[in-house]
mmCIF file of C-alpha atoms in Angstrom:
data_model
loop_
_atom_site.group_PDB
_atom_site.id
_atom_site.type_symbol
_atom_site.label_atom_id
_atom_site.label_comp_id
_atom_site.label_asym_id
_atom_site.label_seq_id
_atom_site.Cartn_x
_atom_site.Cartn_y
_atom_site.Cartn_z
ATOM 1 C CA MET A 162 -48.643 -9.276 -4.593
ATOM 2 C CA LYS A 163 -47.023 -5.597 -5.454
ATOM 3 C CA LYS A 164 -43.289 -5.585 -5.971
ATOM 4 C CA ARG A 165 -40.572 -4.449 -4.214
ATOM 5 C CA VAL A 166 -39.622 -0.784 -5.224
ATOM 6 C CA THR A 167 -35.377 -1.250 -5.548
ATOM 7 C CA MET A 168 -32.981 1.590 -6.026
ATOM 8 C CA GLN A 169 -32.517 0.402 -9.845
ATOM 9 C CA ASP A 170 -36.104 1.323 -10.462
ATOM 10 C CA ILE A 171 -35.372 4.222 -8.969
ATOM 11 C CA ALA A 172 -32.743 5.553 -11.296
ATOM 12 C CA ASP A 173 -34.415 3.979 -14.097
ATOM 13 C CA ARG A 174 -37.231 6.203 -13.289
ATOM 14 C CA LEU A 175 -34.314 9.811 -12.898
ATOM 15 C CA ASN A 176 -31.701 7.821 -15.699
ATOM 16 C CA ILE A 177 -29.352 8.309 -13.284
ATOM 17 C CA SER A 178 -26.951 5.279 -12.040
ATOM 18 C CA LYS A 179 -27.832 3.199 -9.102
ATOM 19 C CA ASN A 180 -24.986 3.941 -6.926
ATOM 20 C CA SER A 181 -26.108 7.671 -7.879
ATOM 21 C CA VAL A 182 -28.929 6.610 -6.176
ATOM 22 C CA SER A 183 -27.949 4.985 -3.301
ATOM 23 C CA GLN A 184 -25.592 7.578 -2.516
ATOM 24 C CA ALA A 185 -28.314 10.013 -2.097
ATOM 25 C CA LEU A 186 -30.409 7.785 0.178
ATOM 26 C CA ARG A 187 -27.337 7.418 2.367
ATOM 27 C CA GLY A 188 -26.326 10.755 2.441
ATOM 28 C CA LYS A 189 -23.394 10.553 1.380
ATOM 29 C CA GLU A 190 -20.862 12.581 -0.651
ATOM 30 C CA GLY A 191 -20.988 12.017 -4.691
ATOM 31 C CA VAL A 192 -24.184 13.827 -5.386
ATOM 32 C CA SER A 193 -25.557 17.321 -5.569
ATOM 33 C CA GLU A 194 -27.964 18.364 -2.782
ATOM 34 C CA GLU A 195 -30.736 19.005 -5.674
ATOM 35 C CA THR A 196 -29.764 15.640 -6.760
ATOM 36 C CA ARG A 197 -30.300 13.699 -3.375
ATOM 37 C CA GLU A 198 -34.032 15.754 -2.868
ATOM 38 C CA LEU A 199 -34.999 14.664 -6.283
ATOM 39 C CA VAL A 200 -33.691 11.276 -5.182
ATOM 40 C CA LYS A 201 -35.563 11.489 -2.215
ATOM 41 C CA ARG A 202 -38.716 12.540 -3.399
ATOM 42 C CA VAL A 203 -39.188 9.831 -6.171
ATOM 43 C CA ALA A 204 -38.004 7.446 -3.622
ATOM 44 C CA LYS A 205 -41.390 8.161 -1.352
ATOM 45 C CA GLU A 206 -43.809 8.901 -4.097
ATOM 46 C CA MET A 207 -42.267 5.399 -6.244
ATOM 47 C CA GLY A 208 -43.508 3.612 -2.434
ATOM 48 C CA TYR A 209 -39.447 2.653 -1.662
ATOM 49 C CA GLU A 210 -38.934 1.554 1.383
ATOM 50 C CA TYR A 211 -35.257 1.547 3.107
ATOM 51 C CA PRO A 212 -32.893 -1.367 4.153
ATOM 52 C CA ALA A 213 -33.521 -0.226 7.691
ATOM 53 C CA SER A 214 -37.007 -0.987 8.179
ATOM 54 C CA ARG A 215 -37.602 -3.970 5.886
ATOM 55 C CA ALA A 216 -34.767 -5.143 8.253
ATOM 56 C CA LYS A 217 -37.143 -4.222 10.895
ATOM 57 C CA SER A 218 -40.478 -4.883 9.258
ATOM 58 C CA ARG A 219 -39.127 -8.613 8.366
ATOM 59 C CA GLY A 220 -37.833 -9.034 12.182
ATOM 60 C CA LYS A 221 -33.959 -9.131 10.136
ATOM 61 C CA PRO A 222 -30.905 -9.551 12.620
ATOM 62 C CA PRO A 223 -28.546 -6.782 12.562
ATOM 63 C CA ARG A 224 -25.370 -6.886 9.777
ATOM 64 C CA GLN A 225 -22.514 -8.760 11.240
ATOM 65 C CA ILE A 226 -18.718 -8.597 10.563
ATOM 66 C CA ALA A 227 -16.104 -9.442 11.471
ATOM 67 C CA LEU A 228 -12.532 -7.012 12.826
ATOM 68 C CA ILE A 229 -9.099 -9.276 12.542
ATOM 69 C CA ALA A 230 -5.575 -8.390 12.330
ATOM 70 C CA SER A 231 -2.579 -10.159 14.490
ATOM 71 C CA ASP A 232 -1.648 -10.101 17.645
ATOM 72 C CA ARG A 233 1.405 -7.900 17.313
ATOM 73 C CA THR A 234 -1.058 -4.943 15.133
ATOM 74 C CA PHE A 235 -3.986 -5.581 17.650
ATOM 75 C CA SER A 236 -1.021 -4.117 20.544
ATOM 76 C CA LEU A 237 0.226 -1.271 18.383
ATOM 77 C CA LYS A 238 -1.643 2.135 19.408
ATOM 78 C CA PHE A 239 -1.453 3.412 15.111
ATOM 79 C CA PHE A 240 -3.601 0.982 14.798
ATOM 80 C CA GLY A 241 -5.418 0.554 18.124
ATOM 81 C CA GLU A 242 -6.907 3.947 17.128
ATOM 82 C CA ILE A 243 -8.303 3.064 13.477
ATOM 83 C CA TYR A 244 -9.666 -0.030 15.283
ATOM 84 C CA LEU A 245 -11.794 1.945 17.643
ATOM 85 C CA SER A 246 -12.744 4.145 14.352
ATOM 86 C CA ILE A 247 -13.773 0.829 12.530
ATOM 87 C CA GLU A 248 -15.572 -0.161 15.830
ATOM 88 C CA GLN A 249 -17.485 3.715 16.468
ATOM 89 C CA GLU A 250 -18.538 3.241 12.899
ATOM 90 C CA ALA A 251 -20.491 -0.042 13.208
ATOM 91 C CA LEU A 252 -22.018 0.766 16.376
ATOM 92 C CA SER A 253 -23.554 3.757 14.399
ATOM 93 C CA HIS A 254 -25.313 2.352 11.434
ATOM 94 C CA GLY A 255 -26.412 -0.625 13.778
ATOM 95 C CA MET A 256 -23.728 -3.620 13.014
ATOM 96 C CA LYS A 257 -22.267 -6.181 15.288
ATOM 97 C CA LEU A 258 -18.735 -6.347 15.374
ATOM 98 C CA HIS A 259 -16.886 -9.529 16.552
ATOM 99 C CA ILE A 260 -13.410 -9.192 16.527
ATOM 100 C CA GLN A 261 -10.064 -11.764 16.797
ATOM 101 C CA SER A 262 -6.684 -11.663 16.859
ATOM 102 C CA VAL A 263 -4.804 -13.994 14.654
ATOM 103 C CA ASN A 264 -1.107 -15.381 16.185
ATOM 104 C CA ASN A 265 1.896 -17.266 14.296
ATOM 105 C CA GLU A 266 0.399 -20.641 14.291
ATOM 106 C CA GLN A 267 -3.214 -19.520 13.074
ATOM 107 C CA LYS A 268 -1.458 -17.620 10.110
ATOM 108 C CA GLU A 269 0.947 -20.360 9.159
ATOM 109 C CA ARG A 270 -2.546 -23.514 9.268
ATOM 110 C CA LEU A 271 -4.110 -20.591 7.749
ATOM 111 C CA LEU A 272 -7.162 -21.458 10.586
ATOM 112 C CA LEU A 273 -9.720 -18.679 10.096
ATOM 113 C CA PRO A 274 -11.718 -17.336 12.736
ATOM 114 C CA SER A 275 -14.603 -19.437 13.078
ATOM 115 C CA PHE A 276 -17.240 -16.954 12.703
ATOM 116 C CA ILE A 277 -15.555 -16.728 9.020
ATOM 117 C CA GLU A 278 -15.393 -19.997 8.128
ATOM 118 C CA GLU A 279 -18.944 -20.884 8.771
ATOM 119 C CA LYS A 280 -19.786 -18.122 7.246
ATOM 120 C CA GLN A 281 -21.343 -16.434 10.229
ATOM 121 C CA VAL A 282 -20.804 -12.617 9.387
ATOM 122 C CA ASP A 283 -21.600 -10.137 6.896
ATOM 123 C CA GLY A 284 -18.326 -8.618 5.773
ATOM 124 C CA VAL A 285 -14.700 -8.732 7.012
ATOM 125 C CA ILE A 286 -12.219 -6.041 7.846
ATOM 126 C CA VAL A 287 -8.460 -6.689 7.716
ATOM 127 C CA LEU A 288 -6.836 -4.583 10.175
ATOM 128 C CA SER A 289 -2.857 -4.210 8.472
ATOM 129 C CA HIS A 290 -1.160 -7.564 7.255
ATOM 130 C CA ILE A 291 -1.369 -10.536 7.997
ATOM 131 C CA SER A 292 -0.377 -12.751 5.216
ATOM 132 C CA THR A 293 -1.709 -12.385 1.772
ATOM 133 C CA GLU A 294 -2.069 -16.590 1.446
ATOM 134 C CA TYR A 295 -3.968 -16.008 5.350
ATOM 135 C CA ILE A 296 -5.946 -13.184 3.583
ATOM 136 C CA GLN A 297 -6.446 -14.637 0.716
ATOM 137 C CA GLN A 298 -8.162 -17.904 2.503
ATOM 138 C CA ILE A 299 -10.520 -15.506 3.859
ATOM 139 C CA VAL A 300 -11.466 -13.912 0.262
ATOM 140 C CA LYS A 301 -11.911 -17.739 -0.872
ATOM 141 C CA THR A 302 -15.333 -17.885 1.906
ATOM 142 C CA GLY A 303 -16.776 -15.804 -0.783
ATOM 143 C CA ILE A 304 -17.663 -12.678 1.826
ATOM 144 C CA PRO A 305 -16.968 -9.549 1.018
ATOM 145 C CA THR A 306 -13.560 -8.278 2.318
ATOM 146 C CA VAL A 307 -11.784 -5.102 2.847
ATOM 147 C CA LEU A 308 -8.566 -4.159 3.430
ATOM 148 C CA VAL A 309 -7.484 -1.311 6.453
ATOM 149 C CA ASP A 310 -3.630 -0.270 5.218
ATOM 150 C CA HIS A 311 -2.658 -2.511 3.689
ATOM 151 C CA HIS A 312 -3.265 -4.486 -0.628
ATOM 152 C CA HIS A 313 -1.034 -7.075 -2.524
ATOM 153 C CA PRO A 314 -1.646 -7.057 -6.027
ATOM 154 C CA ASN A 315 -2.999 -10.811 -5.707
ATOM 155 C CA ILE A 316 -5.550 -10.338 -3.127
ATOM 156 C CA GLN A 317 -8.647 -9.386 -4.861
ATOM 157 C CA ALA A 318 -10.644 -7.286 -2.368
ATOM 158 C CA ASP A 319 -11.314 -3.812 -1.062
ATOM 159 C CA ALA A 320 -8.922 -1.725 0.456
ATOM 160 C CA VAL A 321 -8.729 1.807 2.003
ATOM 161 C CA LEU A 322 -4.937 3.033 2.369
ATOM 162 C CA THR A 323 -3.151 6.195 3.029
ATOM 163 C CA ASN A 324 -1.815 8.086 0.292
ATOM 164 C CA ASN A 325 1.823 6.982 1.331
ATOM 165 C CA ARG A 326 3.554 8.149 -2.169
ATOM 166 C CA PHE A 327 2.832 11.193 -1.715
ATOM 167 C CA GLY A 328 2.613 12.468 1.767
ATOM 168 C CA ALA A 329 6.498 11.114 1.247
ATOM 169 C CA TYR A 330 7.187 13.040 -1.543
ATOM 170 C CA VAL A 331 5.171 16.334 0.334
ATOM 171 C CA ALA A 332 7.584 15.169 3.459
ATOM 172 C CA VAL A 333 11.048 14.870 1.137
ATOM 173 C CA GLN A 334 10.055 18.098 -0.396
ATOM 174 C CA HIS A 335 10.266 19.647 2.519
ATOM 175 C CA LEU A 336 13.615 19.260 3.259
ATOM 176 C CA LEU A 337 14.355 20.256 -0.403
ATOM 177 C CA GLU A 338 13.426 23.435 0.092
ATOM 178 C CA LEU A 339 14.841 23.545 2.904
ATOM 179 C CA HIS A 340 17.996 23.148 0.587
ATOM 180 C CA HIS A 341 19.027 19.682 2.026
ATOM 181 C CA THR A 342 20.151 18.039 -0.618
ATOM 182 C CA ASP A 343 22.316 14.724 1.623
ATOM 183 C CA ILE A 344 19.163 13.316 2.627
ATOM 184 C CA ALA A 345 19.126 9.602 4.143
ATOM 185 C CA PHE A 346 16.316 7.288 3.886
ATOM 186 C CA VAL A 347 15.717 4.942 6.938
ATOM 187 C CA GLY A 348 13.088 1.887 6.653
ATOM 188 C CA ASP A 349 12.134 -1.594 6.194
ATOM 189 C CA VAL A 350 10.833 -1.755 3.111
ATOM 190 C CA ASN A 351 10.301 -4.917 2.564
ATOM 191 C CA TYR A 352 8.385 -4.807 6.153
ATOM 192 C CA SER A 353 4.722 -3.438 4.440
ATOM 193 C CA PRO A 354 3.466 -1.875 1.167
ATOM 194 C CA SER A 355 2.967 0.889 3.236
ATOM 195 C CA TYR A 356 6.933 1.207 3.716
ATOM 196 C CA GLN A 357 8.044 0.997 0.306
ATOM 197 C CA GLU A 358 5.905 3.393 -1.636
ATOM 198 C CA ARG A 359 6.877 5.819 0.856
ATOM 199 C CA TYR A 360 10.120 4.598 0.070
ATOM 200 C CA GLU A 361 9.201 5.570 -3.640
ATOM 201 C CA GLY A 362 8.087 8.834 -2.647
ATOM 202 C CA TYR A 363 11.267 9.756 -1.071
ATOM 203 C CA LEU A 364 13.049 8.772 -4.637
ATOM 204 C CA LEU A 365 10.069 10.549 -6.193
ATOM 205 C CA ALA A 366 10.563 13.963 -4.941
ATOM 206 C CA LEU A 367 14.431 13.321 -5.277
ATOM 207 C CA LYS A 368 13.886 13.392 -9.211
ATOM 208 C CA ASP A 369 11.741 16.087 -9.539
ATOM 209 C CA TYR A 370 14.035 18.259 -7.657
ATOM 210 C CA GLY A 371 17.409 16.799 -9.973
ATOM 211 C CA VAL A 372 19.331 15.440 -6.992
ATOM 212 C CA LYS A 373 20.729 11.586 -7.782
ATOM 213 C CA PRO A 374 20.350 9.635 -4.150
ATOM 214 C CA ASN A 375 22.917 8.633 -2.401
ATOM 215 C CA GLU A 376 23.205 4.432 -1.732
ATOM 216 C CA GLU A 377 25.169 5.095 1.031
ATOM 217 C CA TRP A 378 22.509 7.377 3.128
ATOM 218 C CA MET A 379 19.579 4.435 2.352
ATOM 219 C CA PHE A 380 19.250 2.445 4.677
ATOM 220 C CA CYS A 381 15.905 -0.173 3.155
ATOM 221 C CA GLN A 382 15.788 -2.728 5.515
ATOM 222 C CA ALA A 383 16.267 -0.640 8.517
ATOM 223 C CA GLN A 384 15.164 -2.572 12.022
ATOM 224 C CA GLU A 385 13.095 -0.577 14.623
ATOM 225 C CA ASP A 386 16.157 -1.194 17.154
ATOM 226 C CA GLU A 387 17.943 2.096 18.710
ATOM 227 C CA THR A 388 21.243 0.153 18.979
ATOM 228 C CA VAL A 389 20.762 -0.643 15.149
ATOM 229 C CA ILE A 390 19.972 2.796 14.367
ATOM 230 C CA ALA A 391 22.998 4.191 15.926
ATOM 231 C CA GLY A 392 24.725 1.995 14.423
ATOM 232 C CA TYR A 393 24.152 3.473 11.316
ATOM 233 C CA ILE A 394 24.354 6.955 12.310
ATOM 234 C CA ARG A 395 28.057 6.104 13.817
ATOM 235 C CA GLU A 396 29.474 3.598 10.509
ATOM 236 C CA LEU A 397 29.030 6.557 8.138
ATOM 237 C CA LYS A 398 31.798 8.311 6.685
ATOM 238 C CA ARG A 399 29.679 11.576 5.960
ATOM 239 C CA GLN A 400 27.230 12.556 7.904
ATOM 240 C CA PRO A 401 23.781 13.893 5.475
ATOM 241 C CA THR A 402 22.093 17.134 6.737
ATOM 242 C CA ALA A 403 18.505 15.298 6.063
ATOM 243 C CA TRP A 404 16.872 12.365 7.682
ATOM 244 C CA PHE A 405 13.731 10.752 6.048
ATOM 245 C CA CYS A 406 12.024 8.441 8.452
ATOM 246 C CA VAL A 407 8.865 5.617 7.599
ATOM 247 C CA ASN A 408 7.331 6.319 10.709
ATOM 248 C CA ASP A 409 7.768 7.862 14.251
ATOM 249 C CA GLY A 410 9.653 5.548 16.230
ATOM 250 C CA LEU A 411 12.780 5.606 13.454
ATOM 251 C CA GLY A 412 12.390 8.653 13.859
ATOM 252 C CA PHE A 413 12.567 9.215 17.073
ATOM 253 C CA PHE A 414 15.008 6.341 17.148
ATOM 254 C CA VAL A 415 17.296 8.462 14.521
ATOM 255 C CA SER A 416 16.854 12.018 16.524
ATOM 256 C CA THR A 417 18.104 10.406 19.678
ATOM 257 C CA GLY A 418 21.065 8.682 17.295
ATOM 258 C CA LEU A 419 22.489 11.919 16.261
ATOM 259 C CA GLN A 420 22.229 13.676 19.431
ATOM 260 C CA GLN A 421 23.787 11.244 21.250
ATOM 261 C CA TYR A 422 26.690 10.775 18.167
ATOM 262 C CA GLY A 423 26.931 14.643 19.231
ATOM 263 C CA LEU A 424 25.196 16.419 16.021
ATOM 264 C CA LYS A 425 22.144 19.104 17.457
ATOM 265 C CA VAL A 426 19.070 18.789 15.891
ATOM 266 C CA PRO A 427 18.282 21.071 13.733
ATOM 267 C CA ASP A 428 21.062 23.352 13.832
ATOM 268 C CA ASP A 429 23.120 20.518 12.571
ATOM 269 C CA VAL A 430 20.994 18.002 10.503
ATOM 270 C CA SER A 431 16.755 17.920 10.116
ATOM 271 C CA VAL A 432 14.710 14.743 10.353
ATOM 272 C CA CYS A 433 11.185 13.991 9.507
ATOM 273 C CA SER A 434 9.160 11.249 10.140
ATOM 274 C CA PHE A 435 5.606 9.856 9.200
ATOM 275 C CA ASP A 436 2.615 8.661 11.758
ATOM 276 C CA ASN A 437 2.270 11.850 13.615
ATOM 277 C CA GLY A 438 2.553 9.367 16.478
ATOM 278 C CA GLN A 439 3.415 10.163 20.678
ATOM 279 C CA LEU A 440 6.807 9.758 19.981
ATOM 280 C CA SER A 441 6.932 12.864 17.286
ATOM 281 C CA GLN A 442 5.169 15.047 19.722
ATOM 282 C CA ILE A 443 7.330 13.763 23.012
ATOM 283 C CA ALA A 444 10.598 13.827 21.282
ATOM 284 C CA THR A 445 12.864 16.617 21.978
ATOM 285 C CA PRO A 446 13.109 18.720 20.032
ATOM 286 C CA LYS A 447 9.688 17.645 18.000
ATOM 287 C CA ILE A 448 9.955 15.951 15.188
ATOM 288 C CA THR A 449 8.376 17.382 11.535
ATOM 289 C CA THR A 450 6.036 14.547 10.543
ATOM 290 C CA VAL A 451 3.343 13.219 7.925
ATOM 291 C CA ASP A 452 -0.252 12.767 9.859
ATOM 292 C CA ILE A 453 -3.041 10.468 8.980
ATOM 293 C CA ASP A 454 -6.338 11.209 10.129
ATOM 294 C CA LEU A 455 -7.227 7.934 11.600
ATOM 295 C CA LYS A 456 -10.183 7.857 12.224
ATOM 296 C CA ARG A 457 -11.271 8.470 8.221
ATOM 297 C CA TYR A 458 -9.912 5.162 8.045
ATOM 298 C CA GLY A 459 -12.933 3.591 10.159
ATOM 299 C CA LYS A 460 -15.410 5.538 8.432
ATOM 300 C CA ARG A 461 -14.043 4.198 4.826
ATOM 301 C CA ALA A 462 -13.822 1.177 5.611
ATOM 302 C CA VAL A 463 -17.626 0.401 7.136
ATOM 303 C CA GLU A 464 -18.277 3.060 3.794
ATOM 304 C CA LEU A 465 -17.059 0.647 1.398
ATOM 305 C CA LEU A 466 -18.309 -2.334 2.882
ATOM 306 C CA ARG A 467 -21.738 -1.298 2.521
ATOM 307 C CA TRP A 468 -21.127 -0.165 -0.707
ATOM 308 C CA ARG A 469 -19.636 -3.819 -1.503
ATOM 309 C CA TRP A 470 -23.370 -5.259 -0.012
ATOM 310 C CA ASP A 471 -24.973 -3.209 -2.941
ATOM 311 C CA ASN A 472 -22.970 -2.806 -5.580
ATOM 312 C CA PRO A 473 -21.704 -6.957 -5.668
ATOM 313 C CA ASN A 474 -20.597 -7.241 -9.153
ATOM 314 C CA GLU A 475 -18.501 -3.896 -9.558
ATOM 315 C CA PRO A 476 -14.691 -3.930 -9.655
ATOM 316 C CA PHE A 477 -12.623 -4.260 -6.848
ATOM 317 C CA GLN A 478 -11.937 -0.461 -4.647
ATOM 318 C CA GLU A 479 -8.847 0.960 -3.372
ATOM 319 C CA VAL A 480 -9.755 4.223 -1.531
ATOM 320 C CA LEU A 481 -6.546 6.587 -0.891
ATOM 321 C CA LEU A 482 -6.560 8.613 2.184
ATOM 322 C CA SER A 483 -5.002 11.988 1.681
ATOM 323 C CA THR A 484 -2.066 13.256 4.755
ATOM 324 C CA LYS A 485 -0.831 16.784 5.736
ATOM 325 C CA LEU A 486 2.911 17.847 6.599
ATOM 326 C CA ILE A 487 2.744 18.995 10.365
ATOM 327 C CA LYS A 488 6.076 20.889 10.574
ATOM 328 C CA ARG A 489 7.459 21.017 14.259
ATOM 329 C CA GLU A 490 10.956 21.662 15.266
ATOM 330 C CA SER A 491 12.844 19.083 14.095
ATOM 331 C CA THR A 492 13.663 20.247 10.382
ATOM 332 C CA ALA A 493 15.255 23.705 9.659
ATOM 333 C CA ALA A 494 17.244 25.184 6.728
ATOM 334 C CA LYS A 495 20.227 23.309 5.571
ATOM 335 C CA PRO A 496 23.485 24.283 7.680
ATOM 336 C CA THR A 497 26.288 26.841 6.328
ATOM 337 C CA ARG A 498 29.522 24.561 6.302
#
């Protein structure tokens, strides 16, 4: 029987890595056009059969992947957009997608969906945070797993993440360059690694500009509640001239609370948030925020899962997606009072 030609055979012929061959044949970034054309030509000469063709000729069913998240995560518009991008990307590759939410009882009892427990899927994408123990339970099944917008030192899995530190740094840098030095921080750093990383970006920007953080203005356990945020503002002995919030919900409540307190945004105080969600766009004034390309999440998550199928023994990867500062009407130069 004639030996089937593999990507490794092509890599050996051209004296390049198997990963470069995979990128070239799948049309991914990371190789030059010259290398891509060379790989395709040699693959054809050697009689390489693309995976899709082999599956079709052998009557193999399409790859099946699972998308799971907590019921709260699925209820949020922010994650809904990521879910849709994952669904679209999976369908574009002919995959079958299984979707299931995880409630508190299932999380506490470590009850996995049956299609994961019985290993009926080829890969799992976990959207946001469920719990470290629950995700570890998924990883223990041996099914390739990709985390989206979440990671933890004790979870051995690939992940697609926002570059939260750099995004927060740029946002706070924007305030600093408007001559603000009294900058408050608002966000529950214990809620998710993303918020902790945004806090770290806030601190790093202050440090680089020689500004000492004021603990009176650091609300590191802030709940996303209008009454709570209004209370923070009222109780301050001295008001900061700018606020950095870890998400748009908090940014909206801060902006509203400041105006109810009698301060004008941005004439008296500036507000900057993160995510570029609907609340930052409908606020009055519209809030300066950090934008995340949510569609890119789905594309990179499915790409990373497909890469893991081809490279099961490679070290785990964390893909960081860049952000962009959207400057709006809620930020202005420090008032001269």
